[in-house]
C-alpha positions as semicolon CSV with decimal commas, in nm:
position;residue;x (nm);y (nm);z (nm)
1;M;-1,924;-2,377;-1,191
2;Q;-2,017;-2,412;-0,824
3;S;-2,236;-2,027;-0,748
4;V;-2,368;-1,894;-0,342
5;E;-2,571;-1,597;-0,341
6;T;-2,587;-1,448;0,050
7;P;-2,746;-1,120;0,141
8;R;-2,408;-1,071;0,384
9;V;-2,207;-0,784;0,232
10;V;-1,839;-0,934;0,096
11;I;-1,527;-0,756;0,191
12;I;-1,245;-0,890;-0,021
13;G;-0,931;-0,864;0,203
14;A;-0,784;-0,887;0,583
15;G;-0,606;-0,557;0,655
16;L;-0,682;-0,304;0,817
17;A;-0,936;-0,123;0,556
18;A;-1,132;-0,469;0,543
19;V;-1,132;-0,518;0,972
20;Y;-1,222;-0,162;1,000
21;A;-1,416;-0,173;0,701
22;A;-1,614;-0,487;0,852
23;L;-1,640;-0,332;1,232
24;K;-1,824;-0,016;1,060
25;L;-2,038;-0,208;0,873
26;A;-2,237;-0,364;1,208
27;P;-2,489;-0,525;1,266
28;C;-2,506;-0,538;0,878
29;P;-2,379;-0,881;0,807
30;V;-2,073;-0,924;0,643
31;V;-1,823;-1,210;0,486
32;M;-1,469;-1,135;0,484
33;I;-1,218;-1,327;0,268
34;S;-0,883;-1,390;0,370
35;P;-0,620;-1,553;0,210
36;E;-0,438;-1,642;0,593
37;P;-0,503;-1,661;0,927
38;L;-0,657;-1,279;0,917
39;G;-0,413;-1,005;0,931
40;S;-0,090;-1,233;0,907
41;G;-0,035;-1,138;0,574
42;A;-0,186;-0,763;0,594
43;S;0,037;-0,499;0,478
44;S;-0,110;-0,304;0,807
45;A;0,044;-0,543;1,057
46;W;0,385;-0,426;0,927
47;A;0,330;-0,083;0,936
48;Q;0,562;0,046;1,206
49;G;0,528;0,436;1,205
50;G;0,190;0,503;1,323
51;V;-0,111;0,684;1,214
52;A;-0,085;1,033;1,129
53;A;-0,334;1,307;1,315
54;A;-0,322;1,653;1,447
55;M;-0,358;1,554;1,811
56;A;-0,157;1,840;1,925
57;R;-0,338;2,196;2,015
58;T;-0,035;2,356;1,844
59;D;-0,145;2,141;1,538
60;S;-0,435;2,136;1,314
61;P;-0,594;1,951;1,053
62;E;-0,523;2,280;0,779
63;A;-0,190;2,269;0,833
64;H;-0,171;1,859;0,796
65;A;-0,349;1,918;0,471
66;D;-0,132;2,152;0,371
67;D;0,150;1,898;0,453
68;T;-0,049;1,625;0,250
69;M;-0,038;1,866;-0,050
70;R;0,320;1,937;-0,072
71;A;0,438;1,598;-0,027
72;G;0,243;1,484;-0,332
73;A;0,411;1,703;-0,567
74;G;0,095;1,896;-0,704
75;S;-0,157;1,567;-0,783
76;V;-0,337;1,569;-0,446
77;L;-0,672;1,641;-0,436
78;R;-0,726;1,935;-0,205
79;E;-1,100;1,801;-0,082
80;V;-0,960;1,449;-0,022
81;A;-0,690;1,581;0,199
82;E;-0,930;1,795;0,428
83;F;-1,181;1,516;0,443
84;V;-0,897;1,294;0,570
85;T;-0,728;1,510;0,794
86;N;-1,029;1,678;0,975
87;A;-1,120;1,295;1,070
88;A;-0,808;1,165;1,103
89;P;-0,831;1,285;1,543
90;E;-1,141;1,107;1,579
91;H;-1,046;0,795;1,439
92;I;-0,755;0,758;1,706
93;Y;-0,945;0,831;1,981
94;D;-1,193;0,543;1,819
95;L;-0,882;0,311;1,810
96;S;-0,786;0,418;2,103
97;D;-1,193;0,302;2,229
98;L;-1,150;-0,036;2,031
99;G;-0,829;-0,117;2,258
100;T;-0,487;0,033;2,063
101;G;-0,241;0,089;2,338
102;F;-0,083;0,401;2,162
103;D;0,224;0,598;2,364
104;R;0,107;0,800;2,648
105;T;0,288;1,098;2,802
106;A;0,271;1,144;3,178
107;D;-0,001;1,347;3,149
108;G;-0,192;1,127;2,933
109;G;-0,148;1,262;2,591
110;F;-0,041;1,095;2,291
111;V;0,301;1,094;2,205
112;Q;0,335;1,187;1,864
113;S;0,661;1,148;1,624
114;R;0,804;1,372;1,322
115;E;0,858;1,237;1,013
116;A;0,969;1,334;0,627
117;A;0,769;1,618;0,538
118;H;0,587;1,631;0,833
119;S;0,620;2,032;0,947
120;A;0,510;1,902;1,289
121;A;0,549;1,589;1,509
122;R;0,174;1,431;1,443
123;V;0,233;1,030;1,442
124;V;0,060;0,883;1,693
125;R;0,285;0,542;1,768
126;V;0,255;0,214;1,915
127;K;0,607;0,098;2,147
128;G;0,818;0,273;1,930
129;D;0,746;0,053;1,577
130;Q;0,502;-0,155;1,663
131;A;0,136;0,044;1,531
132;G;0,058;-0,165;1,312
133;T;0,074;-0,487;1,501
134;E;-0,092;-0,343;1,778
135;I;-0,421;-0,172;1,618
136;M;-0,463;-0,544;1,403
137;R;-0,419;-0,709;1,765
138;A;-0,701;-0,467;1,893
139;L;-0,976;-0,499;1,557
140;I;-0,914;-0,857;1,546
141;E;-1,028;-0,904;1,884
142;E;-1,333;-0,669;1,857
143;V;-1,409;-0,857;1,520
144;R;-1,383;-1,215;1,728
145;R;-1,651;-1,057;1,901
146;T;-1,868;-0,946;1,680
147;P;-2,129;-1,124;1,604
148;S;-2,199;-1,027;1,230
149;I;-1,920;-1,032;1,092
150;Q;-1,784;-1,388;0,977
151;V;-1,443;-1,424;0,815
152;I;-1,349;-1,763;0,564
153;E;-0,976;-1,818;0,632
154;G;-0,793;-2,016;0,358
155;A;-0,983;-1,819;0,073
156;Q;-0,857;-1,617;-0,278
157;A;-1,058;-1,395;-0,495
158;V;-0,879;-1,421;-0,817
159;G;-1,226;-1,275;-0,992
160;L;-1,504;-1,077;-1,032
161;E;-1,821;-1,146;-1,197
162;S;-1,870;-0,751;-1,382
163;D;-2,044;-0,655;-1,731
164;G;-1,806;-0,409;-1,719
165;T;-2,063;-0,095;-1,590
166;Q;-2,133;-0,324;-1,241
167;V;-2,020;-0,588;-0,993
168;T;-2,237;-0,907;-0,915
169;G;-1,977;-1,121;-0,745
170;V;-1,647;-1,246;-0,712
171;Y;-1,466;-1,555;-0,820
172;L;-1,279;-1,750;-0,507
173;T;-1,030;-2,035;-0,535
174;R;-0,860;-2,195;-0,211
175;A;-0,531;-1,989;-0,155
176;D;-0,276;-2,263;-0,185
177;A;-0,469;-2,344;-0,557
178;A;-0,402;-2,045;-0,805
179;D;-0,622;-2,263;-1,108
180;A;-0,845;-2,491;-0,847
181;P;-1,182;-2,418;-0,972
182;P;-1,357;-2,106;-0,861
183;I;-1,638;-2,103;-0,704
184;L;-1,860;-1,729;-0,749
185;L;-1,984;-1,578;-0,436
186;R;-2,255;-1,340;-0,508
187;G;-2,293;-1,032;-0,216
188;S;-2,566;-0,805;-0,138
189;A;-2,221;-0,546;-0,243
190;H;-1,848;-0,599;-0,303
191;V;-1,547;-0,451;-0,086
192;L;-1,214;-0,436;-0,262
193;A;-0,920;-0,367;0,025
194;T;-0,686;-0,633;-0,077
195;G;-0,360;-0,398;-0,062
196;G;-0,134;-0,247;-0,270
197;S;0,127;-0,367;-0,524
198;S;0,458;-0,360;-0,446
199;G;0,521;-0,698;-0,400
200;L;0,525;-0,689;-0,762
201;Y;0,880;-0,588;-0,720
202;A;1,211;-0,780;-0,657
203;Q;1,235;-0,602;-0,331
204;T;0,996;-0,523;-0,156
205;T;0,903;-0,444;0,240
206;N;0,511;-0,591;0,168
207;P;0,431;-0,937;0,207
208;A;0,467;-1,204;0,007
209;R;0,100;-1,219;-0,149
210;I;0,047;-0,856;-0,181
211;R;0,113;-0,801;-0,575
212;G;-0,195;-0,583;-0,709
213;Q;-0,403;-0,937;-0,732
214;G;-0,653;-0,650;-0,647
215;I;-0,610;-0,404;-0,870
216;G;-0,576;-0,624;-1,145
217;M;-0,937;-0,783;-1,060
218;A;-1,109;-0,450;-1,074
219;A;-0,896;-0,323;-1,391
220;R;-0,997;-0,643;-1,570
221;A;-1,371;-0,551;-1,437
222;G;-1,334;-0,247;-1,606
223;A;-1,262;-0,040;-1,334
224;R;-1,092;0,271;-1,411
225;I;-0,748;0,295;-1,238
226;A;-0,586;0,579;-1,120
227;D;-0,181;0,718;-1,073
228;A;-0,080;0,354;-1,135
229;E;0,207;0,486;-1,221
230;F;0,322;0,654;-0,843
231;V;0,492;0,341;-0,657
232;Q;0,633;0,497;-0,335
233;F;1,033;0,338;-0,244
234;H;1,068;0,334;0,101
235;P;1,453;0,458;0,143
236;T;1,487;0,295;0,507
237;A;1,491;-0,115;0,395
238;I;1,732;-0,315;0,619
239;D;1,975;-0,412;0,310
240;V;2,029;-0,760;0,485
241;G;1,912;-0,998;0,197
242;E;1,575;-1,100;0,365
243;E;1,225;-1,144;0,155
244;P;1,073;-0,928;0,173
245;T;1,276;-0,647;0,307
246;P;1,276;-0,540;0,687
247;L;1,165;-0,222;0,740
248;A;1,382;0,060;0,937
249;T;1,052;0,311;1,017
250;E;1,092;0,669;0,955
251;A;1,060;0,771;1,309
252;L;1,413;0,662;1,340
253;R;1,516;0,958;1,145
254;G;1,249;1,195;1,309
255;D;1,451;1,117;1,653
256;G;1,738;1,192;1,455
257;A;1,893;0,917;1,297
258;I;2,109;0,992;0,992
259;L;2,197;0,867;0,629
260;I;2,567;0,800;0,591
261;D;2,820;0,638;0,287
262;S;3,050;0,416;0,325
263;A;3,323;0,607;0,420
264;G;3,086;0,796;0,706
265;H;2,998;1,069;0,528
266;R;2,641;1,258;0,597
267;F;2,466;1,297;0,247
268;M;2,156;1,397;0,283
269;P;2,219;1,733;0,366
270;D;2,388;1,800;-0,008
271;I;2,060;1,691;-0,197
272;H;1,805;1,881;0,047
273;P;1,761;2,112;0,274
274;D;1,551;1,864;0,476
275;A;1,825;1,658;0,516
276;E;1,677;1,268;0,613
277;L;1,391;1,448;0,630
278;A;1,313;1,507;0,303
279;P;1,011;1,355;0,144
280;R;1,018;0,995;0,064
281;D;1,116;1,003;-0,328
282;T;1,367;1,217;-0,306
283;V;1,551;1,032;-0,002
284;A;1,463;0,698;-0,183
285;R;1,633;0,823;-0,516
286;A;1,945;0,955;-0,287
287;V;1,948;0,616;-0,157
288;Y;1,937;0,402;-0,459
289;L;2,161;0,672;-0,663
290;Q;2,422;0,573;-0,333
291;A;2,406;0,236;-0,372
292;Q;2,409;0,198;-0,751
293;A;2,746;0,441;-0,670
294;G;2,891;0,118;-0,471
295;K;2,892;0,342;-0,169
296;R;2,705;0,106;0,056
297;P;2,430;0,388;0,205
298;A;2,358;0,284;0,556
299;L;2,085;0,440;0,871
300;D;2,345;0,576;1,147
301;T;2,138;0,557;1,470
302;R;2,419;0,547;1,698
303;Q;2,431;0,957;1,825
304;A;2,112;0,982;1,837
305;I;1,898;0,730;1,960
306;G;2,236;0,455;2,092
307;A;2,146;0,193;2,409
308;E;1,778;0,320;2,364
309;M;1,694;0,174;2,039
310;A;1,566;-0,182;2,172
311;R;1,328;0,027;2,391
312;Q;1,175;0,235;2,157
313;F;1,245;0,027;1,794
314;P;1,249;-0,282;1,919
315;S;1,094;-0,453;1,602
316;V;1,368;-0,254;1,423
317;T;1,656;-0,437;1,678
318;E;1,516;-0,773;1,637
319;A;1,552;-0,774;1,249
320;C;1,921;-0,630;1,294
321;L;2,039;-0,869;1,545
322;R;1,919;-1,136;1,351
323;N;2,132;-1,067;1,060
324;G;2,417;-0,982;1,315
325;V;2,363;-0,604;1,264
326;D;2,332;-0,398;1,627
327;P;2,217;-0,123;1,603
328;A;2,306;0,064;1,909
329;I;2,700;-0,008;1,823
330;D;2,676;-0,042;1,428
331;P;2,542;0,158;1,113
332;I;2,259;-0,025;0,955
333;P;2,253;-0,080;0,610
334;V;1,928;0,033;0,377
335;T;1,842;0,038;0,065
336;A;1,537;0,150;-0,137
337;S;1,247;-0,072;-0,157
338;A;0,933;-0,107;-0,306
339;H;0,696;-0,004;-0,041
340;Y;0,370;0,123;-0,107
341;H;0,136;0,222;-0,396
342;M;0,011;0,550;-0,461
343;G;-0,235;0,443;-0,703
344;G;-0,513;0,199;-0,772
345;V;-0,848;0,188;-0,870
346;E;-1,071;0,531;-0,892
347;T;-1,230;0,610;-0,576
348;D;-1,465;0,891;-0,513
349;L;-1,516;1,010;-0,104
350;A;-1,793;0,783;-0,050
351;G;-1,524;0,463;-0,146
352;R;-1,748;0,369;-0,489
353;S;-1,524;0,316;-0,819
354;S;-1,608;0,323;-1,128
355;L;-1,883;0,014;-1,125
356;T;-2,148;-0,019;-0,936
357;G;-2,159;-0,237;-0,657
358;L;-1,778;-0,216;-0,571
359;W;-1,644;-0,040;-0,329
360;V;-1,253;-0,023;-0,263
361;C;-1,047;0,119;0,019
362;G;-0,684;0,094;0,236
363;E;-0,409;0,034;-0,069
364;A;-0,597;-0,080;-0,289
365;A;-0,774;0,254;-0,341
366;S;-0,642;0,544;-0,476
367;T;-0,836;0,827;-0,360
368;G;-0,694;1,194;-0,451
369;L;-0,500;1,186;-0,101
370;H;-0,150;1,086;-0,189
371;G;-0,077;1,212;-0,489
372;A;0,264;1,164;-0,623
373;N;0,395;1,100;-0,349
374;R;0,256;0,920;0,017
375;L;0,315;1,216;0,330
376;A;0,440;0,943;0,613
377;S;0,155;0,775;0,794
378;N;-0,092;0,887;0,559
379;G;-0,147;0,547;0,461
380;L;-0,307;0,372;0,801
381;L;-0,531;0,689;0,792
382;E;-0,677;0,669;0,480
383;A;-0,761;0,301;0,513
384;L;-0,944;0,416;0,834
385;V;-1,113;0,658;0,689
386;F;-1,205;0,519;0,355
387;A;-1,277;0,230;0,542
388;R;-1,577;0,416;0,720
389;S;-1,687;0,604;0,424
390;C;-1,724;0,290;0,222
391;A;-1,942;0,124;0,550
392;R;-2,167;0,412;0,541
393;D;-2,165;0,464;0,193
394;I;-2,304;0,054;0,187
395;A;-2,569;0,121;0,448
396;T;-2,745;0,359;0,229
397;V;-2,847;0,079;0,016
398;V;-2,789;-0,243;0,247
399;S;-3,021;-0,314;0,506
400;A;-2,941;-0,497;0,824
401;Q;-3,087;-0,846;0,865
402;D;-3,005;-1,227;0,971
403;A;-2,825;-1,382;0,744
404;A;-2,685;-1,728;0,761
405;E;-2,340;-1,803;0,705
406;V;-2,168;-1,835;0,406
407;D;-2,110;-2,194;0,329
408;I;-1,820;-2,314;0,045
409;C;-1,634;-2,615;-0,032
410;F;-1,366;-2,577;-0,254
411;A;-1,312;-2,874;-0,543
412;A;-1,014;-3,120;-0,446
413;G;-0,725;-2,987;-0,758
414;G;-0,507;-2,719;-0,853
415;E;-0,188;-2,674;-0,832
416;P;0,046;-2,311;-0,699
417;I;0,149;-2,037;-0,903
418;N;0,404;-2,041;-1,135
419;E;0,687;-1,916;-0,922
420;R;0,955;-1,861;-1,132
421;D;0,755;-1,663;-1,415
422;V;0,609;-1,441;-1,087
423;A;1,007;-1,434;-0,984
424;A;1,042;-1,275;-1,373
425;L;0,764;-1,071;-1,405
426;R;0,963;-0,929;-1,024
427;E;1,250;-0,885;-1,182
428;T;1,157;-0,689;-1,500
429;M;0,949;-0,479;-1,270
430;T;1,239;-0,362;-1,097
431;E;1,478;-0,305;-1,388
432;H;1,251;-0,137;-1,599
433;V;0,990;0,078;-1,342
434;G;1,192;0,117;-1,053
435;V;1,309;0,427;-0,890
436;V;1,484;0,529;-1,182
437;R;1,300;0,520;-1,541
438;D;1,306;0,568;-1,897
439;G;1,095;0,536;-2,212
440;T;1,359;0,209;-2,356
441;G;1,307;0,035;-2,028
442;L;0,976;0,098;-1,980
443;R;0,923;-0,019;-2,332
444;Q;1,098;-0,336;-2,223
445;A;0,861;-0,384;-1,952
446;L;0,568;-0,380;-2,136
447;T;0,683;-0,600;-2,412
448;K;0,859;-0,869;-2,201
449;I;0,534;-0,822;-1,910
450;G;0,318;-0,910;-2,278
451;A;0,548;-1,291;-2,319
452;L;0,527;-1,341;-1,964
453;E;0,166;-1,263;-1,996
454;S;0,079;-1,536;-2,285
455;R;0,248;-1,796;-2,123
456;H;-0,065;-1,788;-1,844
457;A;-0,349;-1,717;-2,061
458;V;-0,584;-1,887;-1,856
459;S;-0,411;-1,792;-1,475
460;D;-0,657;-1,541;-1,326
461;L;-0,429;-1,448;-1,068
462;F;-0,113;-1,398;-1,318
463;L;-0,336;-1,237;-1,498
464;N;-0,372;-0,985;-1,233
465;M;-0,027;-0,926;-1,152
466;T;0,026;-0,864;-1,521
467;A;-0,271;-0,666;-1,583
468;T;-0,152;-0,409;-1,277
469;A;0,207;-0,432;-1,373
470;T;0,076;-0,320;-1,697
471;L;-0,107;-0,028;-1,587
472;I;0,215;0,100;-1,381
473;A;0,432;0,066;-1,645
474;A;0,164;0,257;-1,909
475;A;0,069;0,488;-1,717
476;A;0,512;0,582;-1,621
477;L;0,545;0,596;-2,021
478;L;0,307;0,809;-2,070
479;R;0,369;1,086;-1,791
480;E;0,684;1,249;-1,984
481;E;0,769;1,441;-1,650
482;S;0,914;1,352;-1,350
483;R;0,685;1,430;-1,011
484;G;0,700;1,314;-0,678
485;A;0,788;0,919;-0,677
486;H;0,801;0,884;-1,027
487;F;1,126;0,958;-1,146
488;R;1,192;0,981;-1,549
489;S;1,589;1,037;-1,650
490;D;1,486;1,137;-1,950
491;F;1,200;1,401;-1,869
492;P;1,384;1,470;-1,536
493;D;1,190;1,798;-1,500
494;L;0,858;1,855;-1,329
495;T;0,633;1,996;-1,616
496;P;0,507;2,406;-1,514
497;G;0,175;2,410;-1,407
498;P;-0,100;2,236;-1,171
499;G;-0,046;1,889;-1,128
500;Q;-0,215;1,645;-1,320
501;R;-0,378;1,284;-1,181
502;S;-0,360;1,028;-1,474
503;A;-0,648;0,769;-1,582
504;L;-0,628;0,467;-1,743
505;T;-0,863;0,162;-1,815
506;L;-0,672;-0,172;-1,853
507;S;-0,820;-0,170;-2,226
508;E;-0,651;0,184;-2,282
509;A;-0,232;0,030;-2,125
510;L;-0,359;-0,308;-2,336
511;A;-0,361;-0,132;-2,650
512;L;-0,062;0,085;-2,562
513;R;0,143;-0,222;-2,491
514;D;0,033;-0,398;-2,816
515;R;0,099;-0,089;-3,045
516;I;0,475;-0,089;-2,823
517;A;0,539;-0,528;-2,970
518;K;0,395;-0,411;-3,306
519;D;0,717;-0,119;-3,334
520;T;0,913;-0,375;-3,222
521;V;0,850;-0,688;-3,492
């Protein structure tokens, strides 16, 4: 196997966390590994709502932390919530200085929206629903201007070199051929910023490649995985048959849009006192159950926003119009779609994983900020805060020095991954590990995942996916309660007392899967 060594920090990923970490590491040399052209395949660019930050004089980081704690249903770490919310305003100013065109008021202040479970309007946005796109545009322009950053496009990570306690390298292949001969790249430090796992579900708002590969890679290397069972489903994905499902931003409900059934009845006030602005898990379950009952839920923007939709929310409007829906005059059909993974590689405040030499940030990490239910628009914020934390910590162990660019030449050959088996995995997750779960379905999921995995025993990319799927299903089976985004129909109540975070290694999850397989023989 070809092996390449470099004094550069290796950053695996190309979304907001990866790009921001690279910029914060400058002038320390880094090399970024991006399967697609930089930024184009990342969930960050698709984020519509914005970045949550207490920017108004009437708001405070403490209130933001309180809301984060409440939304997280007892599983948020207070120290982490305060660490993140106190840092939020400075990151907004930093992004502005880097060229992000946040929406401003006539007097120069930041336009802020209120989203679900926030007690105040504190989501800073861009052109209504284009925050992710605009932030990534500004940061990528800065990356292109930064001489210490090298970007290798068209390459993907499929594994980590590890002895179970320390990461010393990353295995790379061509992005279009998962089973091509890998190349081992060893850097001075390794940052995992590969995004989440929602693409493991048949219906998702995430880009096609976001299927838990990074978390699975770290788990297979021996890393501890926290809160794997907590997968957030967005309640207002646009139900028009597209894959991925387009998103109708939560800011629409913050501006007064309502959820109705096929008879025009507004159903959320019957379910929660905050109606459409209830925590995401509550709204997602309500939308899911409406759909299961054949009541065809829809988001009605006609009265609250009306003809202003195209100007205020151009991305949502475009997605609707290309599918024959005019949101100014038609209700928008919606569905609950897998959106964000609160779980991931367990990290501390410096972004360190349980494996020496591996730092993790962005959605691939589980920092303790989100608990059982991510507060709206805290995702981009967490990516920013912990990308900088990783960079600062790495800078204490890696010195800035000149480094030649990494030269990698992949061998010819290799085939794309078998999408038929990927589809079977995604259907299994949707059917048995989705919005509503039960013990019987979770056991069936683990058995089916094991059977699919056995057909791909030498495919690292597929094994990364099944590792993450196994961890999600195993953690969901072990949590015999309903908390936040994790809802068990056979254990519908919250366990009394403070919430507990979960932690699993892949070996523990596989042992559980093996026991279930033996019991069903």
